């Protein structure tokens, strides 16, 4: 009779069996056990781990049900930038892309990897010595959000790699929600009588699931993953020579890779693949919005290089916008953070491009007039780029008529006052966008104004995200940015509880409540820390239209203090370098509004302080008149510190490279900005040259 295995041996066997089942299901598409058997083995493992806590392992399959909520997402700087792709919308653009590559590589019919363009969320997975250690969203390409705990809940993502892996391996791919999983989830949500909120579409479902603060919620979502590229790899000696071979290697390591990937040659090969995938689009188990072509050979990729924020060796061939006919039920306006008034239509629900659409944008008043859209009209709706629904045209022969044969409804006119605050809506001469003049006073602009105020480059209130701000406005009575400084830990906890109750979210454990309290304490501390700021940060944080970081710095140096800026008229403001009459008028208008002055006074009362000093009316120093761009990571100091030192020497520090750029300082892992500087022939310094220059002029 065989002896009963020891607990540690049984735990090891169960983990191996469950991970093997995940691999066979998600990678090989060849499951060998039923869902019921998988659940039985998982329950047995959970019981053993509970009985023997010393056997706990962060990579155990039981951890895929979700870890402890974190309360916030930290930033992750990508070792290699996650670049975007240029788009092609026609056969000719694809032909031009191939011809350009053929000319520069000397290969008349280059080989490409052709792949479906999944409609999900791009992520980067980092493995060290074969173990999953961190996962991050794409973010702005250079910096993303750490969503490791949520990614661990996705069974398709291996926690340990199979076979021999490099010491460091970063894998890029797409988290998506299969159509069947999306429909099943929404069916369950509809049957929950409001306890679970249905998802809008698979793409939003995937993105929203990964940004849940509680991984237990993510674990309940039907998410999948496909790998499609590499990031940082150390060492690189064992890497395959082509992208196609790399995908096969990733599959061997345990990553799911799309079975629709093909290696093709030349323009005709790409276009044939595009048409075949397009024909299958509606029957695929997941949403796609095009296909991606990548030059297969890595040596040819390196020869082609990069332009701006995109590789020159890859392109996304997008499918045409999909259109449907529906009926306009009403025409409304939306007011954005800057007061921009955007008209939109509420329509009879219609299925467009795999998504049920009930709203579509009309962009601006000129577009409304051009289309002559009226309530009751039949309109053609398009999902432009498969993302933003828009009204394309009116079907005039279906327009409702009265008994006299005249249109039943009059032409639509934009309202003269803001529907949210009653302030006047004005449209400046030469502009297509009309705007609410309510500024910080306008409730419609409140959420985005608060979000901007709290952002890292403004007042830097860590942890104050848009979702929480929406709850503060709806349930906490927060009206202006000054109200943030009166909130207590108890206020935040209460507001979050009310928001959760309204969303049908019930806290599962007392422990979760303690974590929410700790998160609230951290947030109150962050708000308190933001009381000590600088004039330039405050000016940027106020959200004055067209006053970005650079203009805020210029204003702060020119005037030295806030009151002279408040008192300045347009003529005085135009004396500031780089401030023209349009921006000057907007600054004067902002500070002329009584409610904006009241908010500034309330900030002072709340103890918000900003450093002021003597005006600096001239740009002097060895870098006077020069525009400098910083890119990549610096070892000796942060980019902000380096920028401040350069500005003290007369430079203007910019965030983008252009023909006006005088110098680019490239640190570690510099990406598209360095490539663009090299393309334009702009002088480039490394960190050693920067430090030597700063020491020379210290």
XYZ file of C-alpha atoms in Angstrom:
698
model
C 0.000 0.000 0.000
C 1.432 3.373 -1.066
C 2.205 5.790 1.749
C 0.320 9.080 1.949
C 2.442 11.961 0.596
C 3.703 14.562 3.055
C 1.911 17.945 3.028
C 4.834 19.716 1.317
C 5.050 17.012 -1.359
C 1.289 17.132 -1.995
C 1.324 20.944 -2.145
C 4.168 20.843 -4.678
C 2.331 18.257 -6.780
C -0.943 20.216 -6.711
C 0.798 23.439 -7.728
C 2.586 21.691 -10.583
C -0.661 20.071 -11.747
C -2.659 23.305 -11.634
C 0.001 25.379 -13.430
C 0.288 22.655 -16.054
C -3.489 22.799 -16.500
C -3.282 26.585 -16.937
C -0.539 26.168 -19.532
C -2.447 23.521 -21.498
C -5.634 25.614 -21.436
C -4.283 29.107 -22.183
C -1.156 28.390 -24.246
C -1.598 24.993 -25.919
C -5.412 25.227 -26.235
C -5.458 21.529 -25.265
C -7.014 21.137 -21.788
C -6.676 17.704 -20.169
C -8.955 18.167 -17.137
C -12.466 19.527 -16.671
C -13.247 22.827 -14.951
C -14.801 20.863 -12.089
C -11.604 18.823 -11.603
C -9.507 22.017 -11.716
C -11.710 23.586 -9.017
C -11.449 20.426 -6.862
C -7.642 20.450 -7.019
C -7.563 24.198 -6.260
C -9.782 23.759 -3.196
C -7.550 20.944 -1.934
C -4.484 23.178 -2.331
C -6.215 26.071 -0.533
C -7.059 23.790 2.396
C -3.489 22.485 2.666
C -2.000 26.004 2.541
C -4.415 27.168 5.242
C -3.472 24.186 7.432
C 0.263 24.649 6.787
C 0.952 28.423 6.453
C 4.693 27.742 6.409
C 4.203 26.354 2.878
C 2.831 29.680 1.547
C 4.268 30.835 -1.782
C 3.574 34.101 -3.598
C 3.539 32.185 -6.923
C 0.980 29.603 -5.787
C -2.084 29.211 -8.064
C -4.237 30.026 -5.026
C -2.891 33.591 -5.114
C -4.667 34.151 -8.427
C -7.909 34.829 -6.544
C -6.496 38.208 -5.485
C -4.153 39.745 -2.953
C -4.637 42.462 -0.337
C -5.885 45.810 -1.760
C -3.072 48.355 -2.086
C -5.082 51.597 -2.085
C -3.003 53.136 -4.870
C -0.778 52.395 -7.871
C 2.878 53.349 -7.835
C 4.710 54.552 -10.936
C 6.993 52.292 -12.963
C 9.631 53.737 -15.295
C 9.970 51.367 -18.245
C 13.547 50.192 -18.818
C 12.767 50.453 -22.536
C 9.968 52.794 -23.700
C 6.678 51.202 -24.762
C 6.321 52.978 -28.074
C 3.138 53.590 -30.026
C 2.646 52.653 -33.681
C 1.991 54.758 -36.760
C -1.321 53.980 -38.487
C -2.164 53.072 -42.070
C -5.740 53.297 -43.365
C -5.275 52.467 -47.057
C -3.519 49.936 -49.302
C -1.343 52.733 -50.701
C -0.067 53.670 -47.234
C 0.926 50.035 -46.680
C 2.651 49.940 -50.081
C 4.551 53.135 -49.216
C 5.599 51.616 -45.876
C 7.003 48.506 -47.582
C 8.700 50.538 -50.327
C 10.432 52.750 -47.743
C 11.755 49.694 -45.922
C 12.868 48.073 -49.180
C 14.748 51.208 -50.204
C 16.557 51.610 -46.872
C 17.366 47.919 -46.277
C 18.043 46.894 -49.869
C 15.572 44.024 -49.494
C 13.060 44.282 -52.345
C 10.564 41.940 -50.665
C 11.232 42.032 -46.914
C 9.725 39.494 -44.526
C 7.182 40.668 -41.959
C 5.389 39.260 -38.959
C 1.677 39.973 -39.422
C -0.465 39.913 -36.254
C -4.011 40.864 -35.170
C -4.213 44.196 -33.338
C -6.014 43.268 -30.133
C -8.405 45.790 -28.627
C -7.311 45.657 -24.987
C -4.693 47.186 -22.701
C -0.945 47.057 -23.392
C 1.160 45.848 -20.458
C 4.764 44.941 -19.664
C 5.680 41.861 -17.585
C 9.077 41.659 -15.878
C 10.660 38.292 -14.982
C 13.878 37.835 -13.017
C 15.517 34.403 -13.120
C 12.285 33.003 -14.534
C 9.936 34.390 -11.833
C 7.292 37.082 -12.387
C 8.241 40.108 -10.269
C 6.388 43.104 -11.702
C 3.789 44.147 -14.227
C 2.951 47.645 -15.446
C 0.594 49.429 -17.808
C 1.941 51.298 -20.832
C 1.030 54.717 -19.369
C 2.615 57.462 -21.452
C 5.168 55.042 -22.914
C 7.950 56.083 -20.548
C 6.132 55.625 -17.225
C 3.259 53.290 -16.369
C 1.385 52.092 -13.281
C 2.387 49.077 -11.185
C -0.526 46.609 -11.476
C 1.420 43.483 -10.445
C -1.161 42.277 -7.916
C -3.942 42.457 -10.495
C -1.902 40.753 -13.224
C -1.158 37.835 -10.884
C -4.872 36.982 -10.947
C -4.844 36.339 -14.721
C -4.332 32.618 -15.293
C -2.950 33.128 -18.798
C 0.085 34.990 -17.387
C 2.766 32.543 -16.175
C 4.116 33.194 -12.678
C 7.181 31.015 -13.369
C 8.653 30.439 -16.812
C 9.142 27.003 -18.336
C 12.649 26.027 -19.397
C 15.747 28.253 -19.288
C 14.990 31.994 -19.309
C 17.335 35.019 -19.355
C 18.270 36.619 -16.022
C 15.963 39.543 -16.889
C 13.107 39.237 -19.358
C 10.442 41.868 -20.038
C 7.552 40.688 -22.168
C 5.074 43.107 -23.708
C 1.584 42.061 -24.626
C -2.131 42.779 -24.437
C -4.587 42.030 -21.659
C -8.014 41.620 -23.209
C -11.469 40.326 -22.409
C -12.769 37.539 -24.674
C -16.232 38.165 -26.096
C -17.726 35.067 -24.473
C -16.361 36.059 -21.065
C -17.668 39.607 -21.507
C -21.176 38.391 -22.368
C -21.209 35.881 -19.488
C -20.062 38.544 -17.018
C -22.730 41.004 -18.147
C -25.409 38.311 -18.012
C -24.436 37.674 -14.405
C -24.418 41.436 -13.728
C -27.915 41.892 -15.149
C -29.179 39.057 -12.957
C -27.613 40.598 -9.829
C -30.346 43.251 -9.518
C -27.874 46.135 -9.422
C -25.243 44.553 -7.151
C -22.822 44.148 -10.067
C -22.448 46.879 -12.675
C -22.409 45.627 -16.305
C -19.314 46.449 -18.388
C -19.624 48.873 -21.313
C -17.541 46.817 -23.783
C -14.679 44.281 -23.691
C -11.935 46.885 -24.110
C -13.164 49.123 -21.278
C -13.790 45.994 -19.230
C -10.159 44.906 -19.589
C -8.722 48.361 -18.864
C -11.018 48.971 -15.895
C -10.331 45.534 -14.431
C -6.590 46.142 -14.324
C -7.066 49.482 -12.547
C -9.104 48.049 -9.673
C -7.529 48.858 -6.302
C -8.799 45.522 -4.982
C -7.256 42.543 -6.861
C -10.150 40.353 -5.676
C -12.366 42.296 -8.091
C -9.874 41.811 -10.935
C -9.810 38.078 -10.212
C -13.550 37.908 -10.886
C -13.187 39.391 -14.379
C -12.726 37.101 -17.430
C -9.325 38.417 -18.566
C -6.866 36.830 -20.991
C -3.425 37.715 -22.335
C -1.352 37.432 -25.514
C 2.380 38.167 -25.707
C 3.658 40.035 -28.768
C 7.012 41.740 -28.076
C 10.066 42.070 -25.841
C 11.313 44.861 -23.614
C 14.523 44.640 -21.625
C 16.411 41.313 -21.930
C 19.652 40.484 -20.046
C 21.712 38.861 -21.440
C 20.736 39.279 -25.104
C 23.087 36.618 -26.470
C 20.445 33.872 -26.629
C 17.772 35.934 -28.400
C 16.468 34.690 -31.760
C 17.308 36.664 -34.886
C 13.699 37.352 -35.921
C 10.464 38.465 -34.357
C 8.635 35.341 -35.576
C 11.211 33.097 -33.896
C 10.926 35.203 -30.731
C 7.178 34.593 -30.536
C 7.778 30.833 -30.876
C 10.396 31.061 -28.092
C 7.979 32.970 -25.845
C 5.411 30.238 -26.392
C 7.979 27.657 -25.246
C 8.579 29.713 -22.095
C 4.886 29.476 -21.273
C 3.356 32.634 -22.770
C 0.149 32.564 -24.838
C 0.842 33.796 -28.374
C -1.853 34.402 -30.975
C -2.273 31.500 -33.384
C -3.179 34.054 -36.072
C 0.402 35.362 -36.333
C 1.908 34.711 -39.770
C 5.174 35.418 -41.567
C 4.517 37.077 -44.935
C 6.536 38.896 -47.597
C 6.066 42.177 -49.429
C 3.040 44.388 -49.956
C 0.815 41.701 -51.427
C 1.526 39.360 -48.532
C 0.538 42.041 -46.007
C -2.635 43.057 -47.826
C -3.696 39.430 -48.300
C -3.312 38.851 -44.551
C -5.265 42.058 -43.791
C -8.197 40.939 -45.959
C -8.263 37.407 -44.552
C -8.252 38.613 -40.938
C -10.849 41.256 -41.793
C -13.148 38.559 -43.137
C -12.795 36.620 -39.870
C -13.167 39.678 -37.624
C -16.769 39.206 -36.529
C -16.265 35.489 -35.806
C -13.088 35.871 -33.726
C -13.371 35.175 -29.970
C -11.949 38.629 -29.182
C -12.187 42.203 -30.504
C -9.551 43.565 -32.893
C -9.380 46.958 -34.606
C -6.788 46.157 -37.266
C -3.602 44.212 -37.863
C 0.052 45.001 -37.111
C 2.970 44.522 -39.485
C 6.480 44.224 -38.017
C 9.699 43.856 -39.977
C 10.753 40.324 -39.027
C 14.549 40.527 -38.942
C 15.974 42.367 -35.920
C 19.043 43.573 -37.829
C 16.720 45.265 -40.338
C 14.658 46.738 -37.466
C 17.817 48.290 -36.015
C 18.751 49.692 -39.439
C 15.323 51.363 -39.796
C 15.357 52.867 -36.270
C 12.676 55.140 -34.834
C 10.910 58.410 -35.559
C 9.251 60.483 -32.835
C 7.454 58.002 -30.552
C 7.099 55.174 -33.068
C 9.330 52.558 -34.717
C 9.893 52.991 -38.470
C 9.824 49.206 -38.950
C 6.236 48.594 -37.785
C 2.797 49.939 -38.589
C -0.831 49.306 -37.566
C -3.200 48.795 -40.506
C -6.585 49.858 -39.107
C -9.917 48.529 -40.270
C -12.359 51.041 -41.767
C -14.733 52.756 -39.374
C -17.987 50.854 -39.009
C -21.291 52.663 -39.526
C -24.933 52.149 -38.580
C -28.186 54.142 -38.787
C -30.073 55.166 -35.640
C -32.393 57.926 -34.353
C -31.511 61.082 -32.393
C -33.512 61.231 -29.159
C -31.981 64.433 -27.773
C -29.039 66.797 -28.216
C -27.055 67.719 -25.110
C -23.765 69.457 -24.293
C -20.812 68.333 -22.195
C -18.535 70.813 -20.426
C -14.894 69.754 -20.049
C -12.092 70.783 -17.649
C -11.119 73.821 -19.718
C -14.752 74.812 -20.178
C -14.925 73.462 -23.744
C -18.591 72.884 -24.622
C -19.005 69.773 -26.764
C -22.435 68.942 -28.222
C -23.424 65.279 -28.388
C -26.493 63.249 -29.255
C -28.382 60.704 -27.186
C -29.537 58.031 -29.636
C -31.647 54.915 -29.825
C -29.123 52.176 -28.887
C -27.368 50.686 -31.911
C -24.639 48.042 -32.283
C -21.579 49.524 -34.027
C -18.284 47.692 -34.363
C -19.039 45.192 -31.618
C -20.221 47.834 -29.125
C -23.702 49.070 -28.217
C -23.634 52.840 -28.729
C -26.113 55.296 -27.183
C -24.106 58.544 -27.448
C -22.076 60.128 -30.217
C -20.106 63.332 -30.439
C -20.951 66.288 -32.666
C -17.536 67.880 -31.920
C -18.522 71.585 -32.024
C -21.153 74.122 -33.083
C -19.782 74.334 -36.637
C -20.223 70.584 -37.068
C -23.801 70.795 -35.769
C -24.549 73.554 -38.274
C -22.856 71.696 -41.135
C -24.756 68.475 -40.485
C -27.989 70.269 -39.447
C -28.690 67.539 -36.894
C -32.103 67.794 -35.243
C -34.006 65.795 -32.641
C -35.868 62.934 -34.322
C -33.456 62.710 -37.264
C -32.153 59.401 -38.563
C -28.355 59.659 -38.547
C -25.409 57.568 -39.679
C -23.089 56.832 -36.732
C -19.477 55.761 -37.108
C -16.962 54.505 -34.582
C -13.995 56.540 -35.829
C -10.878 54.424 -35.385
C -13.132 51.925 -33.556
C -13.030 54.182 -30.490
C -15.006 57.437 -30.597
C -18.588 57.254 -31.892
C -19.428 60.244 -34.082
C -22.367 61.391 -36.222
C -21.357 61.278 -39.897
C -24.484 62.553 -41.647
C -28.232 62.965 -41.488
C -30.568 60.805 -43.593
C -32.660 63.758 -44.796
C -35.366 61.750 -46.560
C -36.251 60.217 -43.163
C -36.528 63.572 -41.326
C -39.893 63.867 -39.447
C -42.239 66.402 -41.055
C -45.370 68.102 -39.758
C -48.719 68.234 -41.519
C -47.479 71.125 -43.721
C -44.442 69.188 -44.858
C -42.006 71.253 -42.793
C -39.386 69.768 -40.446
C -40.969 68.950 -37.107
C -37.987 70.254 -35.116
C -36.125 73.571 -35.509
C -32.359 73.682 -36.105
C -30.358 73.094 -32.930
C -28.539 76.014 -31.313
C -25.840 75.814 -28.660
C -27.098 77.129 -25.268
C -26.012 80.650 -24.277
C -25.365 79.704 -20.651
C -23.667 76.724 -19.050
C -26.207 74.049 -18.036
C -24.194 73.333 -14.880
C -23.298 76.735 -13.436
C -25.289 79.299 -15.432
C -22.169 81.192 -16.555
C -22.086 82.595 -20.074
C -20.893 80.370 -22.907
C -18.606 82.341 -25.183
C -16.846 81.596 -28.433
C -13.737 83.586 -29.242
C -13.247 84.936 -32.734
C -11.418 82.456 -34.938
C -12.090 79.510 -32.612
C -14.321 76.519 -33.350
C -14.874 75.622 -29.691
C -17.276 77.505 -27.421
C -16.450 77.581 -23.695
C -18.145 78.057 -20.339
C -16.667 81.077 -18.551
C -17.330 79.621 -15.073
C -13.742 78.475 -14.455
C -13.121 76.883 -11.044
C -16.698 77.732 -10.069
C -18.324 75.443 -12.674
C -19.439 72.016 -11.334
C -19.003 70.415 -14.776
C -15.341 71.402 -14.768
C -14.898 70.465 -11.129
C -13.776 66.819 -11.382
C -11.171 67.433 -14.048
C -10.066 70.687 -12.396
C -9.488 68.797 -9.116
C -7.708 65.968 -10.932
C -5.422 68.440 -12.698
C -4.790 70.354 -9.463
C -3.678 67.145 -7.708
C -1.517 65.829 -10.573
C 2.178 65.140 -10.060
C 3.395 68.150 -12.040
C 0.947 70.453 -10.250
C 0.369 70.166 -6.465
C 1.506 66.521 -6.458
C -1.128 64.944 -4.195
C -0.294 61.258 -4.491
C -3.226 58.853 -4.374
C -5.923 61.339 -5.352
C -7.174 59.673 -8.523
C -10.067 60.610 -10.786
C -12.421 57.956 -9.422
C -11.984 59.157 -5.852
C -12.386 62.776 -6.944
C -15.711 61.872 -8.574
C -16.794 60.409 -5.231
C -15.614 63.531 -3.388
C -17.693 65.737 -5.675
C -20.772 63.488 -5.616
C -20.793 62.362 -2.009
C -18.445 64.736 -0.182
C -19.674 68.113 -1.341
C -16.236 69.152 -2.594
C -16.823 72.256 -4.713
C -13.377 73.790 -5.187
C -9.747 72.742 -4.894
C -9.554 74.587 -1.554
C -12.116 72.176 -0.063
C -9.560 69.340 -0.281
C -7.595 70.832 2.597
C -10.522 70.574 5.025
C -11.048 66.814 4.558
C -10.165 64.403 7.363
C -9.413 60.673 7.421
C -12.970 60.054 8.609
C -14.336 62.114 5.698
C -12.449 60.035 3.139
C -13.492 56.731 4.685
C -17.137 57.829 4.847
C -17.130 59.118 1.270
C -15.552 55.909 -0.020
C -18.120 53.807 1.845
C -20.973 55.820 0.331
C -19.477 55.525 -3.152
C -18.986 51.762 -2.716
C -22.564 51.336 -1.521
C -23.866 53.285 -4.514
C -21.807 51.020 -6.812
C -23.034 47.878 -5.076
C -19.586 47.054 -3.640
C -19.699 45.472 -0.176
C -16.437 45.227 1.845
C -15.581 41.536 2.297
C -13.486 41.706 5.465
C -12.660 43.935 8.400
C -9.085 43.802 7.155
C -10.123 45.552 3.942
C -11.639 48.316 6.047
C -8.375 48.775 7.955
C -6.467 49.092 4.707
C -8.925 51.689 3.445
C -8.313 53.644 6.644
C -4.557 53.454 6.207
C -4.946 54.619 2.622
C -7.042 57.557 3.807
C -4.371 58.468 6.356
C -1.729 58.448 3.627
C -3.907 60.632 1.433
C -4.514 63.207 4.164
C -0.748 63.300 4.721
C -0.173 63.861 0.993
C -2.688 66.715 0.947
C -1.038 68.254 3.983
C 2.404 67.976 2.333
C 1.105 69.824 -0.730
C 0.478 72.931 1.373
C 4.139 73.874 0.839
C 4.525 74.501 -2.881
C 6.000 76.913 -5.413
C 4.432 79.736 -7.350
C 4.981 78.025 -10.699
C 3.306 74.823 -9.498
C 0.336 76.781 -8.150
C -0.093 78.705 -11.411
C -0.046 75.463 -13.381
C -2.367 73.740 -10.888
C -5.050 76.442 -11.221
C -5.734 75.177 -14.746
C -5.667 78.539 -16.521
C -6.285 77.872 -20.164
C -3.062 77.668 -22.227
C -0.884 78.119 -19.131
C 1.217 74.981 -19.117
C 4.269 74.205 -17.018
C 6.616 76.292 -19.165
C 4.391 79.386 -19.178
C 3.771 79.006 -15.422
C 7.532 79.024 -14.802
C 7.985 82.082 -17.002
C 5.218 83.976 -15.210
C 6.579 83.052 -11.766
C 10.073 84.293 -12.634
C 8.924 87.438 -14.398
C 6.632 88.620 -11.571
C 8.127 86.829 -8.561
C 4.807 86.812 -6.662
C 1.143 85.964 -7.296
C -0.490 89.325 -6.549
C 1.271 91.205 -9.376
C 0.015 88.548 -11.790
C -3.531 88.882 -10.470
C -3.336 92.675 -10.860
C -1.667 92.648 -14.298
C -3.625 93.777 -17.341
C -3.238 92.295 -20.804
C -0.607 94.841 -21.875
C 1.542 94.090 -18.835
C 1.231 90.349 -19.362
C 2.369 90.576 -22.992
C 5.689 91.936 -21.728
C 6.415 88.461 -20.366
C 8.628 86.418 -22.742
C 6.639 83.848 -24.780
C 3.268 85.245 -23.593
C 1.313 86.589 -26.546
C -1.911 88.606 -26.568
C -4.205 85.534 -26.659
C -2.626 83.878 -23.601
C -2.375 87.257 -21.844
C -6.096 87.821 -22.350
C -6.891 84.408 -20.904
C -4.740 84.990 -17.832
C -6.336 88.397 -17.242
C -9.820 86.953 -17.721
C -9.166 84.100 -15.275
C -8.057 86.373 -12.450
C -10.821 88.871 -13.182
C -13.464 86.280 -12.207
C -14.551 86.817 -8.574
C -15.035 83.093 -7.926
C -11.463 82.337 -9.020
C -10.115 84.977 -6.647
C -12.285 83.495 -3.893
C -10.723 80.067 -4.451
C -7.207 81.528 -4.199
C -8.163 83.320 -0.985
C -9.594 80.051 0.383
C -6.318 78.266 -0.453
C -4.424 80.879 1.565
C -6.845 80.442 4.471
C -6.344 76.661 4.278
C -2.620 77.176 4.806
C -1.432 76.614 1.255
C 1.881 78.451 0.829
C 4.022 79.044 -2.231
C 7.547 80.401 -2.450
C 7.814 83.908 -3.824
C 10.841 86.068 -4.570
C 12.205 88.988 -6.528
C 11.238 89.257 -10.219
C 13.748 87.881 -12.744
C 13.053 90.023 -15.773
C 16.023 88.956 -17.948
C 17.416 85.644 -19.127
C 21.135 85.615 -18.435
C 23.741 82.873 -18.313
C 25.647 80.600 -20.679
C 22.432 78.914 -21.909
C 20.395 82.093 -22.442
C 18.188 81.760 -25.489
C 18.699 77.987 -25.778
C 15.992 75.325 -25.547
C 17.042 72.097 -23.828
C 15.218 68.735 -23.692
C 15.964 66.090 -21.038
C 15.231 62.430 -21.825
C 16.058 59.105 -20.180
C 17.127 58.485 -16.604
C 19.911 60.339 -14.805
C 21.949 58.699 -12.024
C 23.232 61.793 -10.224
C 19.947 63.696 -9.945
C 16.334 63.664 -11.074
C 15.307 65.244 -14.370
C 13.433 67.944 -12.433
C 16.617 68.835 -10.535
C 18.646 68.884 -13.741
C 16.019 71.066 -15.409
C 16.092 73.552 -12.538
C 19.883 73.827 -12.769
C 19.729 74.370 -16.539
C 17.030 77.018 -16.172
C 19.165 78.797 -13.584
C 21.813 79.075 -16.310
C 19.334 80.733 -18.691
C 17.959 77.716 -20.588
C 14.356 77.062 -21.455
C 13.608 73.400 -20.659
C 11.057 71.806 -22.975
C 9.342 68.428 -22.934
C 9.460 67.780 -26.677
C 12.088 67.810 -29.422
C 11.602 70.121 -32.421
C 13.660 72.115 -34.906
C 13.825 74.883 -32.271
C 15.575 72.563 -29.787
C 19.206 73.607 -29.131
C 20.380 70.650 -27.065
C 19.171 67.223 -25.892
C 20.551 65.631 -22.726
C 20.135 61.843 -23.063
C 20.310 59.703 -19.932
C 19.920 55.959 -19.520
C 17.289 54.221 -21.681
C 16.604 57.365 -23.729
C 14.071 56.556 -26.420
C 12.129 58.383 -29.107
C 13.285 61.899 -28.140
C 16.905 60.861 -28.625
C 16.050 59.264 -31.963
C 14.290 62.421 -33.137
C 17.222 64.607 -32.019
C 19.626 62.441 -34.005
C 17.320 62.587 -37.009
C 17.212 66.417 -36.841
C 20.953 66.715 -36.248
C 20.539 68.341 -32.818
C 23.491 68.326 -30.411
C 23.231 65.521 -27.820
C 24.981 65.326 -24.434
C 25.270 62.332 -22.145
C 25.058 62.649 -18.347
C 28.840 63.031 -17.963
C 28.860 66.060 -20.288
C 25.917 67.579 -18.406
C 27.601 67.151 -15.023
C 30.872 68.602 -16.310
C 29.023 71.646 -17.695
C 27.096 72.202 -14.453
C 30.282 71.890 -12.380
C 32.042 74.361 -14.668
C 29.280 76.943 -14.142
C 28.517 76.200 -10.494
